[in-house]
């Protein structure tokens, strides 16, 4: 898959991500989880925020690589877990095509799988999500961005 499929962009700020995670946590406040399994790398920060909001101290990771910037390739499973997910909360930032979600679901079939953002192709694979975005939308997460100086328009036009 190529970056050519992305016709829209959605930028998520740190503040927006934190608000979205807190909103998702409100929906899970009555649940009791043994721990969290974060899907790295994107699930690490949402998992940390969820752990704080739900007072969960045990966090593990499933390490999978499927993207090289905006290009999705094959799955490289670098680390799994040694249980079926019973009583665990599985967290990712985004479910996109469902490729990673299918692999993790196979590893942890009994986990409660949540994501902050879901695209239509991957949405059926998660138990809960907060915001649906278009399949053709690239989500720009705050950990992938930096702050840079932008020259005033009048100065740009003088060049």
Short mmCIF file of N, CA and C in Angstrom, two decimals:
data_model
loop_
_atom_site.label_atom_id
_atom_site.label_comp_id
_atom_site.label_asym_id
_atom_site.label_seq_id
_atom_site.Cartn_x
_atom_site.Cartn_y
_atom_site.Cartn_z
N UNK A 1 0.83 -1.17 0.00
CA UNK A 1 0.00 0.00 0.00
C UNK A 1 0.88 1.24 0.00
N UNK A 2 0.41 2.26 -0.61
CA UNK A 2 1.23 3.44 -0.79
C UNK A 2 0.58 4.67 -0.18
N UNK A 3 1.42 5.68 0.02
CA UNK A 3 0.93 6.95 0.56
C UNK A 3 -0.01 7.65 -0.42
N UNK A 4 -0.10 7.17 -1.67
CA UNK A 4 -1.01 7.76 -2.66
C UNK A 4 -2.47 7.63 -2.27
N UNK A 5 -2.77 6.73 -1.37
CA UNK A 5 -4.18 6.50 -0.98
C UNK A 5 -4.70 7.56 -0.01
N UNK A 6 -3.84 8.40 0.51
CA UNK A 6 -4.25 9.40 1.50
C UNK A 6 -4.58 10.72 0.83
N UNK A 7 -5.87 11.07 0.83
CA UNK A 7 -6.34 12.30 0.20
C UNK A 7 -6.74 13.35 1.22
N UNK A 8 -6.74 12.96 2.49
CA UNK A 8 -7.09 13.88 3.57
C UNK A 8 -6.05 13.73 4.67
N UNK A 9 -5.93 14.77 5.48
CA UNK A 9 -5.03 14.73 6.63
C UNK A 9 -5.78 15.23 7.85
N UNK A 10 -5.52 14.60 8.98
CA UNK A 10 -6.14 14.96 10.24
C UNK A 10 -5.00 15.10 11.24
N UNK A 11 -4.81 16.29 11.77
CA UNK A 11 -3.73 16.53 12.72
C UNK A 11 -4.29 16.49 14.14
N UNK A 12 -3.67 15.67 14.96
CA UNK A 12 -4.07 15.51 16.35
C UNK A 12 -3.02 16.20 17.23
N UNK A 13 -3.46 17.14 18.05
CA UNK A 13 -2.55 17.81 18.98
C UNK A 13 -2.42 16.97 20.25
N UNK A 14 -1.44 17.30 21.08
CA UNK A 14 -1.30 16.63 22.38
C UNK A 14 -2.56 16.83 23.21
N UNK A 15 -3.08 18.05 23.22
CA UNK A 15 -4.29 18.33 24.00
C UNK A 15 -5.47 17.51 23.51
N UNK A 16 -5.64 17.44 22.18
CA UNK A 16 -6.75 16.67 21.62
C UNK A 16 -6.61 15.19 21.95
N UNK A 17 -5.42 14.66 21.82
CA UNK A 17 -5.19 13.25 22.14
C UNK A 17 -5.55 12.97 23.59
N UNK A 18 -5.11 13.84 24.49
CA UNK A 18 -5.40 13.63 25.91
C UNK A 18 -6.90 13.70 26.18
N UNK A 19 -7.59 14.67 25.57
CA UNK A 19 -9.05 14.76 25.73
C UNK A 19 -9.74 13.51 25.19
N UNK A 20 -9.29 13.04 24.02
CA UNK A 20 -9.90 11.85 23.41
C UNK A 20 -9.68 10.61 24.28
N UNK A 21 -8.47 10.45 24.81
CA UNK A 21 -8.20 9.30 25.67
C UNK A 21 -9.06 9.36 26.93
N UNK A 22 -9.18 10.53 27.53
CA UNK A 22 -10.02 10.67 28.73
C UNK A 22 -11.49 10.34 28.42
N UNK A 23 -11.97 10.76 27.27
CA UNK A 23 -13.35 10.45 26.88
C UNK A 23 -13.53 8.95 26.74
N UNK A 24 -12.58 8.27 26.10
CA UNK A 24 -12.64 6.82 25.96
C UNK A 24 -12.60 6.16 27.35
N UNK A 25 -11.78 6.68 28.24
CA UNK A 25 -11.67 6.12 29.59
C UNK A 25 -12.99 6.24 30.36
N UNK A 26 -13.71 7.32 30.14
CA UNK A 26 -15.02 7.47 30.80
C UNK A 26 -15.95 6.31 30.43
N UNK A 27 -15.81 5.80 29.22
CA UNK A 27 -16.65 4.68 28.77
C UNK A 27 -16.23 3.35 29.39
N UNK A 28 -15.02 3.31 29.96
CA UNK A 28 -14.51 2.05 30.54
C UNK A 28 -14.35 2.11 32.05
N UNK A 29 -14.80 3.17 32.68
CA UNK A 29 -14.54 3.43 34.09
C UNK A 29 -15.01 2.30 35.01
N UNK A 30 -16.07 1.61 34.64
CA UNK A 30 -16.62 0.54 35.48
C UNK A 30 -15.94 -0.81 35.26
N UNK A 31 -15.08 -0.88 34.24
CA UNK A 31 -14.40 -2.15 33.93
C UNK A 31 -13.19 -2.34 34.83
N UNK A 32 -12.84 -3.58 35.07
CA UNK A 32 -11.67 -3.90 35.89
C UNK A 32 -10.74 -4.77 35.04
N UNK A 33 -9.57 -4.25 34.73
CA UNK A 33 -8.61 -4.95 33.89
C UNK A 33 -7.40 -5.40 34.70
N UNK A 34 -6.83 -6.57 34.36
CA UNK A 34 -5.60 -7.05 34.98
C UNK A 34 -4.43 -6.14 34.63
N UNK A 35 -4.46 -5.66 33.40
CA UNK A 35 -3.37 -4.84 32.91
C UNK A 35 -3.67 -4.38 31.50
N UNK A 36 -2.70 -3.71 30.92
CA UNK A 36 -2.81 -3.18 29.56
C UNK A 36 -1.73 -3.81 28.70
N UNK A 37 -2.09 -4.13 27.46
CA UNK A 37 -1.11 -4.50 26.45
C UNK A 37 -1.17 -3.41 25.39
N UNK A 38 -0.06 -2.69 25.24
CA UNK A 38 0.03 -1.63 24.24
C UNK A 38 0.61 -2.20 22.96
N UNK A 39 0.03 -1.82 21.84
CA UNK A 39 0.58 -2.20 20.53
C UNK A 39 1.57 -1.10 20.16
N UNK A 40 2.84 -1.47 20.10
CA UNK A 40 3.86 -0.44 19.83
C UNK A 40 3.99 -0.22 18.33
N UNK A 41 4.34 1.01 18.05
CA UNK A 41 4.67 2.14 18.86
C UNK A 41 3.47 3.02 19.14
N UNK A 42 2.54 3.09 18.22
CA UNK A 42 1.43 4.03 18.36
C UNK A 42 0.60 3.87 19.61
N UNK A 43 0.48 2.68 20.14
CA UNK A 43 -0.35 2.46 21.31
C UNK A 43 0.31 2.81 22.63
N UNK A 44 1.62 3.11 22.61
CA UNK A 44 2.33 3.37 23.86
C UNK A 44 1.80 4.58 24.63
N UNK A 45 1.67 5.69 23.95
CA UNK A 45 1.24 6.91 24.64
C UNK A 45 -0.23 6.82 25.07
N UNK A 46 -1.14 6.39 24.19
CA UNK A 46 -2.52 6.20 24.68
C UNK A 46 -2.59 5.21 25.85
N UNK A 47 -1.79 4.14 25.81
CA UNK A 47 -1.79 3.16 26.90
C UNK A 47 -1.33 3.79 28.21
N UNK A 48 -0.31 4.63 28.14
CA UNK A 48 0.17 5.31 29.35
C UNK A 48 -0.90 6.23 29.92
N UNK A 49 -1.57 6.97 29.06
CA UNK A 49 -2.64 7.87 29.52
C UNK A 49 -3.81 7.08 30.10
N UNK A 50 -4.18 5.98 29.44
CA UNK A 50 -5.26 5.14 29.94
C UNK A 50 -4.88 4.53 31.28
N UNK A 51 -3.63 4.07 31.41
CA UNK A 51 -3.16 3.49 32.67
C UNK A 51 -3.30 4.50 33.80
N UNK A 52 -2.99 5.74 33.53
CA UNK A 52 -3.10 6.79 34.54
C UNK A 52 -4.56 7.02 34.90
N UNK A 53 -5.42 7.15 33.89
CA UNK A 53 -6.82 7.49 34.14
C UNK A 53 -7.60 6.35 34.79
N UNK A 54 -7.24 5.11 34.48
CA UNK A 54 -7.95 3.96 35.05
C UNK A 54 -7.17 3.33 36.21
N UNK A 55 -6.06 3.94 36.57
CA UNK A 55 -5.21 3.48 37.68
C UNK A 55 -4.77 2.03 37.49
N UNK A 56 -4.28 1.73 36.30
CA UNK A 56 -3.76 0.40 35.98
C UNK A 56 -2.23 0.48 36.01
N UNK A 57 -1.61 -0.41 36.77
CA UNK A 57 -0.15 -0.36 36.97
C UNK A 57 0.63 -1.34 36.11
N UNK A 58 -0.03 -2.36 35.60
CA UNK A 58 0.66 -3.40 34.84
C UNK A 58 0.49 -3.14 33.34
N UNK A 59 1.62 -2.89 32.67
CA UNK A 59 1.59 -2.60 31.23
C UNK A 59 2.60 -3.49 30.52
N UNK A 60 2.16 -4.13 29.45
CA UNK A 60 3.02 -4.96 28.61
C UNK A 60 2.92 -4.44 27.19
N UNK A 61 3.70 -4.99 26.30
CA UNK A 61 3.66 -4.55 24.90
C UNK A 61 3.64 -5.75 23.95
N UNK A 62 3.02 -5.51 22.82
CA UNK A 62 3.13 -6.36 21.64
C UNK A 62 3.82 -5.47 20.62
N UNK A 63 4.92 -5.93 20.09
CA UNK A 63 5.73 -5.09 19.20
C UNK A 63 5.60 -5.58 17.76
N UNK A 64 4.95 -4.76 16.94
CA UNK A 64 4.68 -5.09 15.54
C UNK A 64 5.01 -3.88 14.67
N UNK A 65 5.65 -4.12 13.57
CA UNK A 65 5.92 -3.05 12.61
C UNK A 65 5.20 -3.37 11.31
N UNK A 66 4.40 -2.41 10.83
CA UNK A 66 3.73 -2.61 9.54
C UNK A 66 3.84 -1.39 8.64
N UNK A 67 4.30 -0.25 9.19
CA UNK A 67 4.40 0.97 8.40
C UNK A 67 5.84 1.46 8.33
N UNK A 68 6.19 2.03 7.21
CA UNK A 68 7.41 2.80 7.07
C UNK A 68 6.93 4.17 6.63
N UNK A 69 6.80 5.07 7.57
CA UNK A 69 6.14 6.37 7.43
C UNK A 69 4.72 6.15 6.91
N UNK A 70 4.40 6.53 5.68
CA UNK A 70 3.03 6.41 5.18
C UNK A 70 2.81 5.16 4.32
N UNK A 71 3.81 4.34 4.18
CA UNK A 71 3.70 3.15 3.35
C UNK A 71 3.56 1.91 4.22
N UNK A 72 2.48 1.16 3.99
CA UNK A 72 2.24 -0.05 4.76
C UNK A 72 2.83 -1.23 4.01
N UNK A 73 3.59 -2.03 4.73
CA UNK A 73 4.21 -3.21 4.14
C UNK A 73 3.75 -4.46 4.87
N UNK A 74 4.63 -5.45 4.93
CA UNK A 74 4.32 -6.69 5.63
C UNK A 74 4.42 -6.49 7.14
N UNK A 75 3.90 -7.47 7.87
CA UNK A 75 3.96 -7.41 9.33
C UNK A 75 5.25 -8.03 9.83
N UNK A 76 5.89 -7.34 10.75
CA UNK A 76 7.08 -7.85 11.40
C UNK A 76 6.75 -7.90 12.89
N UNK A 77 6.49 -9.11 13.41
CA UNK A 77 6.16 -9.27 14.83
C UNK A 77 7.47 -9.48 15.58
N UNK A 78 7.83 -8.49 16.38
CA UNK A 78 9.09 -8.52 17.11
C UNK A 78 8.93 -9.04 18.53
N UNK A 79 7.73 -8.91 19.12
CA UNK A 79 7.49 -9.38 20.48
C UNK A 79 6.00 -9.62 20.68
N UNK A 80 5.69 -10.77 21.25
CA UNK A 80 4.31 -11.10 21.59
C UNK A 80 4.15 -11.16 23.10
N UNK A 81 3.09 -11.79 23.55
CA UNK A 81 2.86 -12.01 24.99
C UNK A 81 2.52 -13.49 25.19
N UNK A 82 2.56 -13.94 26.45
CA UNK A 82 2.38 -15.37 26.72
C UNK A 82 1.02 -15.70 27.35
N UNK A 83 -0.01 -14.94 26.99
CA UNK A 83 -1.36 -15.24 27.47
C UNK A 83 -2.35 -14.93 26.36
N UNK A 84 -3.63 -15.25 26.59
CA UNK A 84 -4.66 -15.06 25.56
C UNK A 84 -5.41 -13.74 25.68
N UNK A 85 -5.04 -12.90 26.67
CA UNK A 85 -5.67 -11.60 26.83
C UNK A 85 -6.84 -11.57 27.78
N UNK A 86 -7.20 -12.69 28.36
CA UNK A 86 -8.34 -12.73 29.30
C UNK A 86 -8.14 -11.69 30.41
N UNK A 87 -9.07 -10.73 30.50
CA UNK A 87 -9.01 -9.70 31.53
C UNK A 87 -8.09 -8.53 31.22
N UNK A 88 -7.49 -8.51 30.06
CA UNK A 88 -6.54 -7.46 29.68
C UNK A 88 -7.18 -6.46 28.73
N UNK A 89 -6.66 -5.25 28.77
CA UNK A 89 -7.06 -4.18 27.86
C UNK A 89 -5.97 -4.04 26.81
N UNK A 90 -6.34 -4.20 25.56
CA UNK A 90 -5.41 -4.07 24.43
C UNK A 90 -5.61 -2.69 23.82
N UNK A 91 -4.53 -1.92 23.66
CA UNK A 91 -4.63 -0.52 23.26
C UNK A 91 -3.77 -0.21 22.04
N UNK A 92 -4.38 0.50 21.09
CA UNK A 92 -3.63 1.06 19.96
C UNK A 92 -4.15 2.47 19.70
N UNK A 93 -3.36 3.25 18.99
CA UNK A 93 -3.78 4.62 18.67
C UNK A 93 -4.81 4.63 17.56
N UNK A 94 -4.66 3.71 16.60
CA UNK A 94 -5.44 3.72 15.37
C UNK A 94 -5.59 2.31 14.84
N UNK A 95 -6.77 1.98 14.35
CA UNK A 95 -6.94 0.77 13.56
C UNK A 95 -7.24 1.25 12.14
N UNK A 96 -6.40 0.82 11.20
CA UNK A 96 -6.46 1.32 9.82
C UNK A 96 -7.03 0.25 8.90
N UNK A 97 -6.18 -0.49 8.24
CA UNK A 97 -6.66 -1.53 7.31
C UNK A 97 -7.09 -2.79 8.05
N UNK A 98 -6.65 -2.94 9.29
CA UNK A 98 -6.97 -4.12 10.08
C UNK A 98 -5.88 -5.17 10.05
N UNK A 99 -4.83 -4.93 9.30
CA UNK A 99 -3.74 -5.90 9.17
C UNK A 99 -3.09 -6.19 10.53
N UNK A 100 -2.68 -5.15 11.23
CA UNK A 100 -2.08 -5.33 12.55
C UNK A 100 -3.12 -5.85 13.53
N UNK A 101 -4.32 -5.30 13.50
CA UNK A 101 -5.38 -5.70 14.43
C UNK A 101 -5.69 -7.19 14.31
N UNK A 102 -5.73 -7.72 13.08
CA UNK A 102 -6.00 -9.14 12.89
C UNK A 102 -4.92 -9.99 13.56
N UNK A 103 -3.67 -9.61 13.37
CA UNK A 103 -2.56 -10.37 13.95
C UNK A 103 -2.61 -10.33 15.48
N UNK A 104 -2.93 -9.17 16.05
CA UNK A 104 -2.97 -9.03 17.50
C UNK A 104 -4.21 -9.74 18.06
N UNK A 105 -5.31 -9.67 17.36
CA UNK A 105 -6.52 -10.38 17.78
C UNK A 105 -6.26 -11.89 17.85
N UNK A 106 -5.47 -12.38 16.90
CA UNK A 106 -5.13 -13.81 16.89
C UNK A 106 -4.28 -14.16 18.12
N UNK A 107 -3.36 -13.25 18.49
CA UNK A 107 -2.51 -13.46 19.66
C UNK A 107 -3.29 -13.36 20.96
N UNK A 108 -4.20 -12.38 21.03
CA UNK A 108 -4.93 -12.05 22.27
C UNK A 108 -6.45 -12.05 22.02
N UNK A 109 -7.01 -13.20 21.70
CA UNK A 109 -8.42 -13.24 21.32
C UNK A 109 -9.39 -12.84 22.43
N UNK A 110 -8.98 -12.92 23.69
CA UNK A 110 -9.89 -12.62 24.80
C UNK A 110 -9.70 -11.22 25.38
N UNK A 111 -8.78 -10.44 24.83
CA UNK A 111 -8.54 -9.08 25.32
C UNK A 111 -9.67 -8.15 24.87
N UNK A 112 -9.87 -7.10 25.64
CA UNK A 112 -10.80 -6.04 25.25
C UNK A 112 -9.98 -5.02 24.46
N UNK A 113 -10.22 -4.91 23.17
CA UNK A 113 -9.41 -4.14 22.25
C UNK A 113 -10.02 -2.76 22.05
N UNK A 114 -9.27 -1.71 22.41
CA UNK A 114 -9.72 -0.34 22.21
C UNK A 114 -8.70 0.44 21.38
N UNK A 115 -9.21 1.41 20.67
CA UNK A 115 -8.37 2.33 19.92
C UNK A 115 -9.02 3.71 19.98
N UNK A 116 -8.21 4.72 19.80
CA UNK A 116 -8.74 6.08 19.84
C UNK A 116 -9.43 6.40 18.51
N UNK A 117 -8.75 6.08 17.43
CA UNK A 117 -9.26 6.39 16.09
C UNK A 117 -9.41 5.10 15.29
N UNK A 118 -10.50 5.01 14.51
CA UNK A 118 -10.78 3.81 13.73
C UNK A 118 -11.19 4.18 12.32
N UNK A 119 -10.64 3.47 11.36
CA UNK A 119 -11.05 3.60 9.96
C UNK A 119 -12.00 2.44 9.65
N UNK A 120 -12.86 2.62 8.65
CA UNK A 120 -13.89 1.61 8.36
C UNK A 120 -13.36 0.19 8.14
N UNK A 121 -12.22 0.02 7.47
CA UNK A 121 -11.72 -1.33 7.21
C UNK A 121 -11.31 -2.06 8.49
N UNK A 122 -10.83 -1.34 9.48
CA UNK A 122 -10.37 -1.98 10.71
C UNK A 122 -11.36 -1.94 11.86
N UNK A 123 -12.33 -1.07 11.76
CA UNK A 123 -13.29 -0.84 12.86
C UNK A 123 -13.94 -2.12 13.39
N UNK A 124 -14.35 -3.08 12.56
CA UNK A 124 -14.99 -4.29 13.11
C UNK A 124 -14.08 -5.15 13.99
N UNK A 125 -12.78 -4.91 13.96
CA UNK A 125 -11.85 -5.73 14.72
C UNK A 125 -11.64 -5.25 16.16
N UNK A 126 -12.12 -4.06 16.49
CA UNK A 126 -11.94 -3.54 17.85
C UNK A 126 -13.27 -3.60 18.61
N UNK A 127 -13.17 -3.66 19.92
CA UNK A 127 -14.36 -3.68 20.77
C UNK A 127 -14.89 -2.29 21.02
N UNK A 128 -13.99 -1.30 21.05
CA UNK A 128 -14.38 0.08 21.34
C UNK A 128 -13.42 1.03 20.64
N UNK A 129 -13.97 2.14 20.18
CA UNK A 129 -13.15 3.21 19.63
C UNK A 129 -13.87 4.51 19.91
N UNK A 130 -13.15 5.61 19.72
CA UNK A 130 -13.77 6.89 20.00
C UNK A 130 -14.21 7.61 18.74
N UNK A 131 -13.32 7.76 17.77
CA UNK A 131 -13.59 8.57 16.59
C UNK A 131 -13.32 7.79 15.32
N UNK A 132 -14.29 7.82 14.41
CA UNK A 132 -14.09 7.20 13.11
C UNK A 132 -13.58 8.24 12.14
N UNK A 133 -12.58 7.85 11.34
CA UNK A 133 -12.04 8.73 10.30
C UNK A 133 -12.08 7.99 8.97
N UNK A 134 -12.04 8.74 7.90
CA UNK A 134 -12.10 8.18 6.55
C UNK A 134 -10.92 7.24 6.29
N UNK A 135 -11.16 6.24 5.49
CA UNK A 135 -10.09 5.30 5.11
C UNK A 135 -8.97 6.01 4.36
N UNK A 136 -9.29 7.09 3.66
CA UNK A 136 -8.31 7.83 2.86
C UNK A 136 -7.63 8.95 3.66
N UNK A 137 -7.81 8.96 4.97
CA UNK A 137 -7.27 10.04 5.81
C UNK A 137 -5.99 9.58 6.50
N UNK A 138 -4.95 10.40 6.42
CA UNK A 138 -3.71 10.16 7.15
C UNK A 138 -3.80 10.95 8.46
N UNK A 139 -3.65 10.25 9.57
CA UNK A 139 -3.68 10.93 10.87
C UNK A 139 -2.26 11.28 11.26
N UNK A 140 -2.05 12.55 11.52
CA UNK A 140 -0.75 13.05 11.93
C UNK A 140 -0.76 13.13 13.45
N UNK A 141 -0.06 12.23 14.13
CA UNK A 141 -0.04 12.20 15.59
C UNK A 141 1.02 13.16 16.13
N UNK A 142 0.80 13.67 17.34
CA UNK A 142 1.71 14.69 17.88
C UNK A 142 3.15 14.20 18.06
N UNK A 143 3.34 12.91 18.29
CA UNK A 143 4.71 12.41 18.47
C UNK A 143 5.48 12.33 17.16
N UNK A 144 4.80 12.54 16.04
CA UNK A 144 5.46 12.55 14.73
C UNK A 144 5.69 13.96 14.21
N UNK A 145 5.37 14.96 15.01
CA UNK A 145 5.47 16.34 14.54
C UNK A 145 6.40 17.15 15.44
N UNK A 146 6.86 18.26 14.91
CA UNK A 146 7.67 19.18 15.68
C UNK A 146 7.17 20.60 15.43
N UNK A 147 7.55 21.49 16.30
CA UNK A 147 7.18 22.88 16.15
C UNK A 147 8.31 23.58 15.38
N UNK A 148 7.93 24.35 14.39
CA UNK A 148 8.93 25.06 13.58
C UNK A 148 8.45 26.48 13.32
N UNK A 149 9.39 27.37 13.16
CA UNK A 149 9.10 28.76 12.84
C UNK A 149 8.53 28.84 11.43
N UNK A 150 7.49 29.65 11.27
CA UNK A 150 6.92 29.91 9.95
C UNK A 150 7.04 31.41 9.70
N UNK A 151 7.67 31.74 8.63
CA UNK A 151 7.89 33.13 8.26
C UNK A 151 6.56 33.83 7.99
N UNK A 152 6.40 35.09 8.41
CA UNK A 152 5.16 35.82 8.11
C UNK A 152 4.89 35.87 6.60
N UNK A 153 3.65 35.87 6.23
CA UNK A 153 3.26 35.85 4.82
C UNK A 153 3.89 37.00 4.03
N UNK A 154 3.89 38.17 4.61
CA UNK A 154 4.41 39.33 3.89
C UNK A 154 5.89 39.12 3.55
N UNK A 155 6.63 38.49 4.45
CA UNK A 155 8.04 38.21 4.18
C UNK A 155 8.21 37.10 3.14
N UNK A 156 7.30 36.14 3.14
CA UNK A 156 7.35 35.07 2.15
C UNK A 156 7.10 35.62 0.76
N UNK A 157 6.20 36.58 0.66
CA UNK A 157 5.82 37.14 -0.64
C UNK A 157 6.90 38.03 -1.23
N UNK A 158 7.77 38.58 -0.38
CA UNK A 158 8.85 39.46 -0.84
C UNK A 158 9.95 38.69 -1.56
N UNK A 159 10.02 37.41 -1.34
CA UNK A 159 11.09 36.61 -1.97
C UNK A 159 10.82 36.36 -3.41
#
